[in-house]
Coordinates of C-alpha atoms and ligand atoms in Angstrom, one line a residue:
Chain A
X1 CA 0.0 0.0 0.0
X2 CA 1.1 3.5 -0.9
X3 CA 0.0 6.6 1.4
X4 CA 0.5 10.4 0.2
X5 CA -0.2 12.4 3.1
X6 CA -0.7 16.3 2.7
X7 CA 1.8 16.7 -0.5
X8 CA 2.6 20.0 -1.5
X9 CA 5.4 20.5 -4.5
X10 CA 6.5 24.1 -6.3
X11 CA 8.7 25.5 -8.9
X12 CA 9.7 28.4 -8.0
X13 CA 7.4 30.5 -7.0
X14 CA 4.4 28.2 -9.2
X15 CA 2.8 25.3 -6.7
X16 CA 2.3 22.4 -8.9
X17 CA 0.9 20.1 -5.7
X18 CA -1.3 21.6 -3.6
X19 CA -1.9 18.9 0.3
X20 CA -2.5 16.3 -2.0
X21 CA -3.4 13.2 0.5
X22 CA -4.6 9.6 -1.0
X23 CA -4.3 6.0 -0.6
X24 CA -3.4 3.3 -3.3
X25 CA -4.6 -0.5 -2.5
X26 CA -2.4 -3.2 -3.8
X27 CA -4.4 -5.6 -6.1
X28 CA -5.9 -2.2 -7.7
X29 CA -6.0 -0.1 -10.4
X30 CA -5.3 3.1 -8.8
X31 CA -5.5 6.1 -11.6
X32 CA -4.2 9.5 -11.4
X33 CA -6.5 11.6 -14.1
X34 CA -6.2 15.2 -15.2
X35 CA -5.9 17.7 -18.0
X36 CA -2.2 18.1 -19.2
X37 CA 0.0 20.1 -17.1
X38 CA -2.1 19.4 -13.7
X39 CA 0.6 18.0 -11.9
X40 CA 0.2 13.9 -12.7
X41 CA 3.6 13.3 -13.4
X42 CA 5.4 15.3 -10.8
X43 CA 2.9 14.0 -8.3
X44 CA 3.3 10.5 -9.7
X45 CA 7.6 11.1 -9.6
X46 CA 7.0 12.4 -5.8
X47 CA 5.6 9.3 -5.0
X48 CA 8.6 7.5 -6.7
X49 CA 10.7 9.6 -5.0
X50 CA 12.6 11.2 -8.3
X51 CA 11.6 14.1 -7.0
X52 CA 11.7 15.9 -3.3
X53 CA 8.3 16.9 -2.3
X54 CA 8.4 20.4 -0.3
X55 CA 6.6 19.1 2.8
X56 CA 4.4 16.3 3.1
X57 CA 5.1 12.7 3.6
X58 CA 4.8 9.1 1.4
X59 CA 4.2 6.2 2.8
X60 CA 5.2 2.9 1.4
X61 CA 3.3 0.1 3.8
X62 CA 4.7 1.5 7.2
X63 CA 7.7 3.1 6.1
X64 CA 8.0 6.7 5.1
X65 CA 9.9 7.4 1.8
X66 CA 12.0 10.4 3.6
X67 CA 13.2 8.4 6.6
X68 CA 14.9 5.2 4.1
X69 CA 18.7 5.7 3.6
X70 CA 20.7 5.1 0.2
X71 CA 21.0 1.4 1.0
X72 CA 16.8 0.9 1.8
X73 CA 15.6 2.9 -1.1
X74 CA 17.9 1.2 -3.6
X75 CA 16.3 -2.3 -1.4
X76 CA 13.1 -0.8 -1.9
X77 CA 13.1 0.3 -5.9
X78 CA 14.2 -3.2 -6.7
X79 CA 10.3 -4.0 -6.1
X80 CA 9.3 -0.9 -8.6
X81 CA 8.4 -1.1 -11.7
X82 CA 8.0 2.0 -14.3
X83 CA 6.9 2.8 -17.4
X84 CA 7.8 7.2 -17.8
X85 CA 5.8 8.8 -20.5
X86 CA 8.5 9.1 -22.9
X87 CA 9.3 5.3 -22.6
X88 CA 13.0 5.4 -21.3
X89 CA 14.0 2.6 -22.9
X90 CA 17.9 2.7 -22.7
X91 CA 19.5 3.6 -26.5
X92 CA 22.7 0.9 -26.0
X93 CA 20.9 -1.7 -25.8
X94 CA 19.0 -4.4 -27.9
X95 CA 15.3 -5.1 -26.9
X96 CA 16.1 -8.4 -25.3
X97 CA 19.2 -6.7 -23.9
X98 CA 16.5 -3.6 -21.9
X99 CA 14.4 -6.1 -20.6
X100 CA 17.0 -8.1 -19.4
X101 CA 18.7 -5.1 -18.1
X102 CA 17.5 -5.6 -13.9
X103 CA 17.6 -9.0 -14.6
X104 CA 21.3 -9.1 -15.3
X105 CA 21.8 -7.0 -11.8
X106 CA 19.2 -8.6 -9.4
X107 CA 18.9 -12.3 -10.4
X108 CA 21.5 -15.3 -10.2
X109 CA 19.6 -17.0 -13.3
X110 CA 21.3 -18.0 -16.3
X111 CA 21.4 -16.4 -19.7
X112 CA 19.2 -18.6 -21.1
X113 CA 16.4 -17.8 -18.2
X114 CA 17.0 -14.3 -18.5
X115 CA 16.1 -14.8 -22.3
X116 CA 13.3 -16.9 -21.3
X117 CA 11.9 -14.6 -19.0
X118 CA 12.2 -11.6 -21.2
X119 CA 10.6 -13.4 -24.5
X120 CA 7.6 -14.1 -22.3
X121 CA 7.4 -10.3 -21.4
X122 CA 7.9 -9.2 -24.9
X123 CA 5.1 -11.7 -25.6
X124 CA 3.0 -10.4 -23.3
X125 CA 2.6 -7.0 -24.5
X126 CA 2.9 -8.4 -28.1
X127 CA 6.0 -7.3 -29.4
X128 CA 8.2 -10.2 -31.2
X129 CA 10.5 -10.8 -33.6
X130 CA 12.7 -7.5 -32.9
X131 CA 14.5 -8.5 -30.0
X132 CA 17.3 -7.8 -32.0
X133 CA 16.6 -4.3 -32.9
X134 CA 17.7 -1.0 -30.9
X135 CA 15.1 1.2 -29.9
X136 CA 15.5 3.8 -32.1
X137 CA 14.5 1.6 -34.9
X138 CA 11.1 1.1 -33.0
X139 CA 8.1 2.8 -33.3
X140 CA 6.8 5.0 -30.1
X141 CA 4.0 2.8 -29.2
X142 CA 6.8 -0.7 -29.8
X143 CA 9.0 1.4 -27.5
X144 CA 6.0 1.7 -24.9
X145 CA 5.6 -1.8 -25.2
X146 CA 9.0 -2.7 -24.4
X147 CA 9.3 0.2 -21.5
X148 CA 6.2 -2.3 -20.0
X149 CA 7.8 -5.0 -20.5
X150 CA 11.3 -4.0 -18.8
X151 CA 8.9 -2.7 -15.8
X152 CA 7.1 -6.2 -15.2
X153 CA 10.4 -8.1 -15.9
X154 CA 10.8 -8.6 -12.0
X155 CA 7.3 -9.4 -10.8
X156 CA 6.8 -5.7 -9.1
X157 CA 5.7 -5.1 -6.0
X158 CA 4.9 -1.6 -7.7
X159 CA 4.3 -0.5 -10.8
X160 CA 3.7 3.0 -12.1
X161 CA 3.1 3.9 -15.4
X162 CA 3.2 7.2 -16.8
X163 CA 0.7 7.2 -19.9
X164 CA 1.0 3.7 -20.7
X165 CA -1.0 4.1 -23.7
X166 CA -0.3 7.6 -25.4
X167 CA 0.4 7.1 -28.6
X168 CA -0.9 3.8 -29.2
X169 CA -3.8 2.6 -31.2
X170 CA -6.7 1.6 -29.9
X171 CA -5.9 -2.1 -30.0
X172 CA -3.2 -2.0 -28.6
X173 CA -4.3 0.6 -26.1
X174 CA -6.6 -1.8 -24.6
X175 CA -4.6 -4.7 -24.8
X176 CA -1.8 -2.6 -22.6
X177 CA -4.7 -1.7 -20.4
X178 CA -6.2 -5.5 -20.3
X179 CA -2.6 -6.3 -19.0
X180 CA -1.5 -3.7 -16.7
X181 CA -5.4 -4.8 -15.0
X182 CA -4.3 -8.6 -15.0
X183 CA -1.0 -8.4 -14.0
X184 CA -2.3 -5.9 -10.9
X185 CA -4.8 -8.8 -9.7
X186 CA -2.5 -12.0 -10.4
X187 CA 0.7 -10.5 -8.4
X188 CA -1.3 -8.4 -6.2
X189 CA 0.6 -5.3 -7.4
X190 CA 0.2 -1.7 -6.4
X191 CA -0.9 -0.1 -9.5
X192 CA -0.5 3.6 -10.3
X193 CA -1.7 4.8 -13.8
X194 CA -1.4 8.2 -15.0
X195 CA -3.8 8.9 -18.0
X196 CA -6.3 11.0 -19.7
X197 CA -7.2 8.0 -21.6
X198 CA -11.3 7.7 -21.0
X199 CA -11.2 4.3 -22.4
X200 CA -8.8 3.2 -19.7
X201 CA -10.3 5.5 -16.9
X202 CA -13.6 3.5 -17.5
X203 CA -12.4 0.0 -18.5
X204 CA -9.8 -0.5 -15.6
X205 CA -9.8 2.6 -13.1
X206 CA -10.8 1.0 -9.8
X207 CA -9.9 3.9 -7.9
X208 CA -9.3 7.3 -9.8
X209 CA -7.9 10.5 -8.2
X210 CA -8.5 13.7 -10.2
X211 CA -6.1 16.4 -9.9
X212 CA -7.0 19.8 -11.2
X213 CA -5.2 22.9 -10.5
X214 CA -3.0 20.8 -8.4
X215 CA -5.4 19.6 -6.1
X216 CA -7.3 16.3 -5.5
X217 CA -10.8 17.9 -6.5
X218 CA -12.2 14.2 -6.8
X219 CA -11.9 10.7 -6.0
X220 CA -14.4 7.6 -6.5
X221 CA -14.0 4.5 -9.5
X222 CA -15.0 3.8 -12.7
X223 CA -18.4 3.2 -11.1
X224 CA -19.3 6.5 -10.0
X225 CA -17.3 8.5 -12.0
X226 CA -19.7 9.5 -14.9
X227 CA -22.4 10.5 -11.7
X228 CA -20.0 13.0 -10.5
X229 CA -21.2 16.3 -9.1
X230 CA -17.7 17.6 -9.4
X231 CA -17.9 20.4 -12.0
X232 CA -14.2 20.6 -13.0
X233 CA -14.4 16.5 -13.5
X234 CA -18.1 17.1 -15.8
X235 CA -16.0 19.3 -17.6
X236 CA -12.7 17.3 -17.9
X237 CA -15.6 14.3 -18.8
X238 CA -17.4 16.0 -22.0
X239 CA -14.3 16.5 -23.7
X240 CA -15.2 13.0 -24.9
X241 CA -18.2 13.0 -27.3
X242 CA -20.0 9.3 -25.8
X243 CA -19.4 10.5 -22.7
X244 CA -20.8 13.7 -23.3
X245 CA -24.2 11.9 -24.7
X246 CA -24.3 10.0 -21.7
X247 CA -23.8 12.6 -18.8
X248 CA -25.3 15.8 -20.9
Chain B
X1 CA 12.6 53.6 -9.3
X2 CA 15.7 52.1 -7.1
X3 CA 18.8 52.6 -8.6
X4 CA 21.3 50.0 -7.1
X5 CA 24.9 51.4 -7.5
X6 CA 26.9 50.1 -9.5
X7 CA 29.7 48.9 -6.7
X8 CA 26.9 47.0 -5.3
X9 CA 25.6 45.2 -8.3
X10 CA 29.4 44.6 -9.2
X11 CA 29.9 42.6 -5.4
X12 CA 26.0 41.4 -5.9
X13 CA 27.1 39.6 -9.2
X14 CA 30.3 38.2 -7.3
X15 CA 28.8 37.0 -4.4
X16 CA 26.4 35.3 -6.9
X17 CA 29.2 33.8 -9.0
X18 CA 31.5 32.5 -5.8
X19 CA 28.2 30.6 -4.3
X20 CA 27.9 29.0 -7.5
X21 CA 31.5 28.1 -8.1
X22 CA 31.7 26.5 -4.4
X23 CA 28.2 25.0 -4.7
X24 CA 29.3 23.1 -8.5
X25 CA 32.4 21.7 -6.1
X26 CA 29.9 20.5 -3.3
X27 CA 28.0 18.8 -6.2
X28 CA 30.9 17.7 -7.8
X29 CA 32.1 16.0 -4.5
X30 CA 29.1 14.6 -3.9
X31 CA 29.0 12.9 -7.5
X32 CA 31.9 11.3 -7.1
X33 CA 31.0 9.7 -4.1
X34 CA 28.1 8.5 -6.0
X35 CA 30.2 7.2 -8.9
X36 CA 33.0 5.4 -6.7
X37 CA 30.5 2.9 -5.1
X38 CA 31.6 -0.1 -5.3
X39 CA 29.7 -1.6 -8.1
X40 CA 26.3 -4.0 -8.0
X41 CA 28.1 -6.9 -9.8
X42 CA 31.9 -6.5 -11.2
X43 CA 30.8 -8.5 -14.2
X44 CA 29.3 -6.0 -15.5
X45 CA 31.7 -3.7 -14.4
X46 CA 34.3 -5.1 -16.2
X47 CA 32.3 -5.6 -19.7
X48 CA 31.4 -2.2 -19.5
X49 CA 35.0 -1.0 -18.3
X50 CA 36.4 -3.3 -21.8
X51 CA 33.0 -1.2 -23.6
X52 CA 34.3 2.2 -22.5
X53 CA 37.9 1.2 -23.1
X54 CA 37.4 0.8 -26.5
X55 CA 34.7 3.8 -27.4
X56 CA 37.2 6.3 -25.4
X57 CA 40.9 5.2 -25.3
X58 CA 41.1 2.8 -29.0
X59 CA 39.0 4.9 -30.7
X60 CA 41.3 7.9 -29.9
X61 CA 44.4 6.1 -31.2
X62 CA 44.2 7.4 -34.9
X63 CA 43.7 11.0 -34.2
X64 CA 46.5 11.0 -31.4
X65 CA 48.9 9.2 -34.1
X66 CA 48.2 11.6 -36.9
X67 CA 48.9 14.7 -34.8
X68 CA 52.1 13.0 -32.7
X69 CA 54.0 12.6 -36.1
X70 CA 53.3 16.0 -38.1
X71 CA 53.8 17.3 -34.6
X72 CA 57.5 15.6 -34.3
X73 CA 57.9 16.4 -37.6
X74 CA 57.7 20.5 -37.4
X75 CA 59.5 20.4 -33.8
X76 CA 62.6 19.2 -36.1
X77 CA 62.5 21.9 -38.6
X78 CA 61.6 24.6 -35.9
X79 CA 64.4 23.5 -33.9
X80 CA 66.8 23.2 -36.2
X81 CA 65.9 26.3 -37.6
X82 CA 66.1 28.0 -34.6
X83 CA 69.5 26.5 -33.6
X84 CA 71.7 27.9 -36.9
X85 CA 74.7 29.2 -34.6
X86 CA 77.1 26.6 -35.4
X87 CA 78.6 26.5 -32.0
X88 CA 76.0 24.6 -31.4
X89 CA 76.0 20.2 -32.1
X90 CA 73.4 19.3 -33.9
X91 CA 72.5 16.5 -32.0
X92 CA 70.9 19.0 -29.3
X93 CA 67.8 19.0 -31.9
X94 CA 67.0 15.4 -31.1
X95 CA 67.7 15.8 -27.6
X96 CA 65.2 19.0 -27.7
X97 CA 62.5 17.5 -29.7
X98 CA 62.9 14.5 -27.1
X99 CA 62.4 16.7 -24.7
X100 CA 59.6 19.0 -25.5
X101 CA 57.6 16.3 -26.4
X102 CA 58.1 14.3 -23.2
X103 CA 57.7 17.0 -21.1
X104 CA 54.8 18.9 -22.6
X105 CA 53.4 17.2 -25.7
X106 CA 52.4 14.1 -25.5
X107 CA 50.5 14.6 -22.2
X108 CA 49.1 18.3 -21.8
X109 CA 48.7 18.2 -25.7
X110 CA 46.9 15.3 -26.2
X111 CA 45.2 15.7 -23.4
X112 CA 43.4 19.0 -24.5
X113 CA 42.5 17.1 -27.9
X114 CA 41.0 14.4 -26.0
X115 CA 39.4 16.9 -23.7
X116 CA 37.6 18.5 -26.9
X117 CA 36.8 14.4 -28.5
X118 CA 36.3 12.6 -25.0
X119 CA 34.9 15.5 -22.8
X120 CA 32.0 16.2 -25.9
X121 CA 31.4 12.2 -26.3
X122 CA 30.8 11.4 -22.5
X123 CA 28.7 14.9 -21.6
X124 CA 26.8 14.7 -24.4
X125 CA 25.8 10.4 -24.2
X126 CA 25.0 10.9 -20.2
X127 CA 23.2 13.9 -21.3
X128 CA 20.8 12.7 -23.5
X129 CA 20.3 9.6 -21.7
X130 CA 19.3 12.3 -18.4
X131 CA 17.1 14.8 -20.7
X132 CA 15.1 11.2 -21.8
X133 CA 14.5 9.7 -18.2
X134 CA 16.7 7.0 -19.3
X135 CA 19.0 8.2 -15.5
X136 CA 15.7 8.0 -13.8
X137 CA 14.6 4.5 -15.2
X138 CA 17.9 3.0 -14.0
X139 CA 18.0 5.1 -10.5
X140 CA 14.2 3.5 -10.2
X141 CA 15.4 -0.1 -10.8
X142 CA 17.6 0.3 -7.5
X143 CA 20.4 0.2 -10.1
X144 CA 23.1 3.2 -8.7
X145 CA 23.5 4.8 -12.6
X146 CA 26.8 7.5 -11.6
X147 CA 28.4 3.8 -10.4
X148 CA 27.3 2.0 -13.9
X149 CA 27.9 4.9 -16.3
X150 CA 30.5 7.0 -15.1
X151 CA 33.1 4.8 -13.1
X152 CA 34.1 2.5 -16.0
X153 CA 34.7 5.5 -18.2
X154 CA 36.8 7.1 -15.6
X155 CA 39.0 4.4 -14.8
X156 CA 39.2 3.2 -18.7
X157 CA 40.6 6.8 -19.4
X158 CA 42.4 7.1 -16.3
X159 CA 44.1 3.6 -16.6
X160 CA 44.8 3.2 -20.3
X161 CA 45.7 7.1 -21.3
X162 CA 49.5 6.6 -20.3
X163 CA 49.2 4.4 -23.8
X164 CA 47.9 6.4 -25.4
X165 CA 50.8 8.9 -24.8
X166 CA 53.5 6.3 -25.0
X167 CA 52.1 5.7 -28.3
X168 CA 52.4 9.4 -28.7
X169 CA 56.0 9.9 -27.9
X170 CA 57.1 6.9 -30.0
X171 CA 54.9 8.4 -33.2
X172 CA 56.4 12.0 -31.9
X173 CA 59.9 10.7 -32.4
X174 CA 59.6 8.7 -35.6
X175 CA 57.8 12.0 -37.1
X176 CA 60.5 13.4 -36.1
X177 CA 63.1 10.7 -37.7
X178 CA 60.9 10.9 -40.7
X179 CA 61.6 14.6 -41.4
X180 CA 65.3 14.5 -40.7
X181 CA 65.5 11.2 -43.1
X182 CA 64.0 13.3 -46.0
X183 CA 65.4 16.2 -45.8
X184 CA 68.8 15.6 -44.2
X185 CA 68.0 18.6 -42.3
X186 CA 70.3 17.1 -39.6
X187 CA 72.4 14.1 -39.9
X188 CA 70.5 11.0 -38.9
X189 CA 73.3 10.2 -36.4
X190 CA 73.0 13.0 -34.6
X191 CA 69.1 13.1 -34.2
X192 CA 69.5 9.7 -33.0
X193 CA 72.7 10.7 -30.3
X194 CA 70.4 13.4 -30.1
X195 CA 67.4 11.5 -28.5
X196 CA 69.6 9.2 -26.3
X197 CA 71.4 12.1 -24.6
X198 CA 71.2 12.5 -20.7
X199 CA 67.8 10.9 -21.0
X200 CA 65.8 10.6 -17.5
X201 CA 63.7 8.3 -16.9
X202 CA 61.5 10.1 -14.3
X203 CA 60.5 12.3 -16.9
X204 CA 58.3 9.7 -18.6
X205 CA 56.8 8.5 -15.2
X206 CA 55.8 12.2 -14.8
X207 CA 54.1 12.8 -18.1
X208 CA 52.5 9.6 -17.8
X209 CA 51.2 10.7 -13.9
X210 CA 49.7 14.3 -16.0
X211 CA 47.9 12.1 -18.6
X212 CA 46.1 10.3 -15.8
X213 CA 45.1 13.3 -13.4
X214 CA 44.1 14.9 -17.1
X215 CA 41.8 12.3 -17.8
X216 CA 40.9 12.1 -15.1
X217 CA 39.2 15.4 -15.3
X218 CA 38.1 15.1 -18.5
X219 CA 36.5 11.9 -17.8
X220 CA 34.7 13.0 -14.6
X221 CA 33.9 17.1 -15.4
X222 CA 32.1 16.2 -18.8
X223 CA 30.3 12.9 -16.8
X224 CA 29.4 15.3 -14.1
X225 CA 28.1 18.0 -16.7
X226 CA 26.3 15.6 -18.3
X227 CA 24.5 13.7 -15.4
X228 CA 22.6 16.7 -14.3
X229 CA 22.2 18.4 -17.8
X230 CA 19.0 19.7 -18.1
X231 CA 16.7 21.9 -20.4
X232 CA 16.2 19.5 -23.3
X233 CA 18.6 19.8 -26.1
X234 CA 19.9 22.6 -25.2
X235 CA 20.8 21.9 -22.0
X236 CA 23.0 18.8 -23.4
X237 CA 24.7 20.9 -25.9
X238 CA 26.2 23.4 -22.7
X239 CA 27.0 21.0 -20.9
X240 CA 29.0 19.3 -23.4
X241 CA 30.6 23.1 -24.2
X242 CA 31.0 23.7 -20.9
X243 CA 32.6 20.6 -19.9
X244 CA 35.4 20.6 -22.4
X245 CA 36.1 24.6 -21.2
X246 CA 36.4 23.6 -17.2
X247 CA 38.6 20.6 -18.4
X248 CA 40.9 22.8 -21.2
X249 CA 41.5 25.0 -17.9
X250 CA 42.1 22.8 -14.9
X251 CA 44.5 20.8 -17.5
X252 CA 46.8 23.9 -17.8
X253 CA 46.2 25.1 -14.5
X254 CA 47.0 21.5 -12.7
X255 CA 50.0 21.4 -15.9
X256 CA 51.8 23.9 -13.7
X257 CA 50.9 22.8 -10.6
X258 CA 52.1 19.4 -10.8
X259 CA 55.4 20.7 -12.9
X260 CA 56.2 22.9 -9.8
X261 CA 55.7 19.9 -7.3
X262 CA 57.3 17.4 -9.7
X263 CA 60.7 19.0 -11.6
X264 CA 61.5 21.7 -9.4
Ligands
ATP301 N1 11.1 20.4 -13.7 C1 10.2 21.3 -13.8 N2 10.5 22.6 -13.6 C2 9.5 23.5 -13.6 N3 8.2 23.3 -13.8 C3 7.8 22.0 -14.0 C4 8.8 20.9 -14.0 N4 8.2 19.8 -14.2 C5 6.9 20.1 -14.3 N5 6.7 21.4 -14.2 C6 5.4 22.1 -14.3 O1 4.5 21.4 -13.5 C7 3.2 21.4 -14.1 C8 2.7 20.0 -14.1 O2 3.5 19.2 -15.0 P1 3.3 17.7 -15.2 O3 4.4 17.2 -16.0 O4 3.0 17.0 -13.9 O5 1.9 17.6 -16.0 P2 1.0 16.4 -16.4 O6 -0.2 16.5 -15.7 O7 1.8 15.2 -16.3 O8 0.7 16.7 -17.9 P3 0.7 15.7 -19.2 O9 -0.6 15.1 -19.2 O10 0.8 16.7 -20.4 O11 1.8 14.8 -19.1 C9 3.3 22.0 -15.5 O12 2.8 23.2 -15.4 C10 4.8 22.1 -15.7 O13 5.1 23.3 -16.4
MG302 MG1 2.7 13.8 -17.6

């Protein structure tokens, strides 16, 4: 489980957080939705701790992020998996070679378990026969893929993805979305997704925080998210035309 | 309006400038104790140190060969030119091209060439691997990226550069040798007495201890520039500037330094 407890972040003079508090339930879906620029990724690389919050504390189970030395936050990121938003997939390496990448410093297996294990990833989110190639000879959404891939290469504890499926088509896009939801259940993982996906936000979002103005105007799940009273959410809602017929 | 005179704004701006010079040498400190870790698994360590070895040290080989023998090469003519008065033996041009490139060449030379081809290759890589998250994806795997990235490139450069300016001298002498064959500037015997005269060994330990502390900075200024380049682009493109400056310096500023403590 992940606590955020009365987050507050700035640049400069400009707060981008504003006592942003909120609880993330292994086994879920958790969802951090918002209009570009709100503040998911800098609250989602608070959380990872990439980035120093100005006051406020995070909570990973019963241990607070700021109180872990070198030693137990290099212990505890070995349980994290991430996928960032512009993929991050390392340029001197193969594809085989980046999803083998934390298994070549974490595990004892053998190379040909390490390429076992990282074929059955690249299966997974349905990207074969270019385990050869080097990512810049991938398309964005293969490079996505693969950033996925190299995050669930490890079995997670965590796993936080930053737009998993910008710039992928819709296929695709659900399939990520199908997987990221499976995987969560079957390992029990703590989930966090950043998107402003509505397909995603209603398929998979079991518990959704929306963040407008740097604030955590709304929580609630896919469930009760389109009977919202929230005006800023409404808004943020009818910017997609079904939903728009539905809620008016 | 407020006016703030000019004295002030002058002491203002240097104030400014001497917290940012001691606060880049905190950082800088703290870095390398970042970067001198001892490493997650020496396997990969070493593959990477053999990886770095060959991208920054072999790679550099040509370029320091072309340069060592045209540079031999017009040390003979200059010196013989400039030693006309025939009270003098000739043989004291060998022994004074020996000399200067011993000395000065083959380390404080080279090294600012490598400074400008190694300083821009390192900033620029650990740059553009920052600027794209691909830092932050390996800090988040618990992997300690200064440790993987920088360390083999510093010790690659810091180990294998004496080579580099053995090779030197030996291609700065046979430059040398090559002039005074085809034009019989000197005699060939006497470039040749020339070289073996009153030769001290210490001096090659010396130059070989510059190369080192050179690379040294070279290696770990440009790595340091890079690692927290930031501003897109841009930002990787400065750093990669101003790393090969701050090295070009502290090479000719620690070239004096050590030649006071080491010859004198
Ligand atoms: N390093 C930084 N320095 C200064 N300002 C920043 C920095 N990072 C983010 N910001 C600002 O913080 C705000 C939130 O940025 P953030 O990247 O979290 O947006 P986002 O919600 O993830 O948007 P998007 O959906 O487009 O990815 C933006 O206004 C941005 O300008
Ligand atoms: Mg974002």
């Amino acid at each position: 489980m992940i606590r955020v407890e009365h987050l507050n972040k700035s640049f400069g003079t400009f707060q981008v957080l504003k006592d942003i508090s909120v609880e993330y339930e292994p086994g879920k879906c958790n969802m951090i939705i918002g209009k570009s620029g709100s503040g998911k990724t800098v609250l989602l690389k608070n959380i990872m701790g990439l980035m120093q919050p100005d006051s406020g504390e995070i909570w990973y189970g019963d241990r607070a992020l700021s109180s872990m030395d070198y030693h137990e936050r290099q212990q505890q990121r070995r349980n994290v998996g991430v996928l960032f938003q512009g993929s991050a997939i390392f340029d001197f390496a193969t594809v085989l070679d980046n999803v083998m990448f934390p298994m070549e410093f974490f595990t004892d297996w053998s190379r040909a378990q390490k390429i076992e294990r990282a074929r059955f990833c690249l299966d997974r989110v349905e990207v074969t026969g270019v385990e050869d190639r080097y990512p810049a000879e991938l398309s964005g959404g293969m490079q996505k893929r693969v950033g996925i891939a190299r995050a669930i290469a490890l079995n997670p504890s965590f796993l936080f993805c930053d737009e998993p499926n910008s710039g992928l088509d819709p296929h695709t896009s659900i399939l990520i979305d199908q997987l990221i939801s499976e995987l969560t259940s079957e390992y029990n993982m703590t989930t966090i997704i950043n998107t402003h996906d509505m397909n995603s936000i209603l398929d998979i979002g079991d518990r959704i925080g929306f963040i407008d103005g740097g604030r955590m105007v709304w929580q609630g799940s896919k469930d009760d998210i389109l009977e919202t009273d929230c005006p800023e959410l409404k808004e943020f809602l009818r910017s997609n035309t079904l939903i728009r017929n539905i809620i008016g | 309006m407020c006016r703030i005179p000019a004295s002030q704004a002058v002491r203002m701006v240097r104030c400014f400038m001497i917290k940012n010079f001691f606060e880049s040498v905190g950082r800088y400190c703290l870095f390398l104790k970042m970067v001198f870790r001892k490493p997650e698994k020496w396997r990969i360590f070493w593959r990477q140190f053999v990886m770095e070895a060959d991208k920054l040290v072999l790679s550099s080989i040509l370029i320091v060969a072309v340069i060592s023998v045209f540079i031999g090469g017009v040390l003979v003519i200059q010196t013989a030119s400039n030693m006309s008065n025939p009270m003098l033996d000739r043989m004291y041009v060998g022994y004074m091209v020996r000399e200067s490139l011993v000395l000065e060449f083959c380390s404080t030379m080279v090294a600012l060439l490598l400074a400008g081809k190694m300083g821009s290759n390192i900033a620029s890589e650990i740059g553009s691997m920052r600027i794209s998250e691909q830092i932050d994806a390996m800090d988040m795997m618990g992997v300690n990226s200064a440790g993987f990235l920088v360390l083999p490139k510093i010790l690659s450069s810091v180990l294998l550069s004496p080579f580099l300016m053995l090779l030197s001298m030996a291609l700065g002498i046979l430059g040398g040798y090559l002039v005074v064959e085809m034009t019989e500037i000197i005699p060939t015997a006497k470039y040749i007495s020339g070289l073996r005269y009153s030769f001290n060994g210490f001096y090659i330990f010396y130059s070989c201890f510059k190369m080192s502390l050179f690379c040294f900075f070279i290696s770990s200024i440009s790595a340091f520039n890079g690692y927290y380049a930031r501003g897109g682009s841009l930002g990787v493109g400065y750093s990669s500037t101003k790393s090969i400056v701050t090295a070009s310096i502290l090479i000719l500023m620690f070239d004096l330094i050590v030649t006071q403590l080491m010859l004198y």
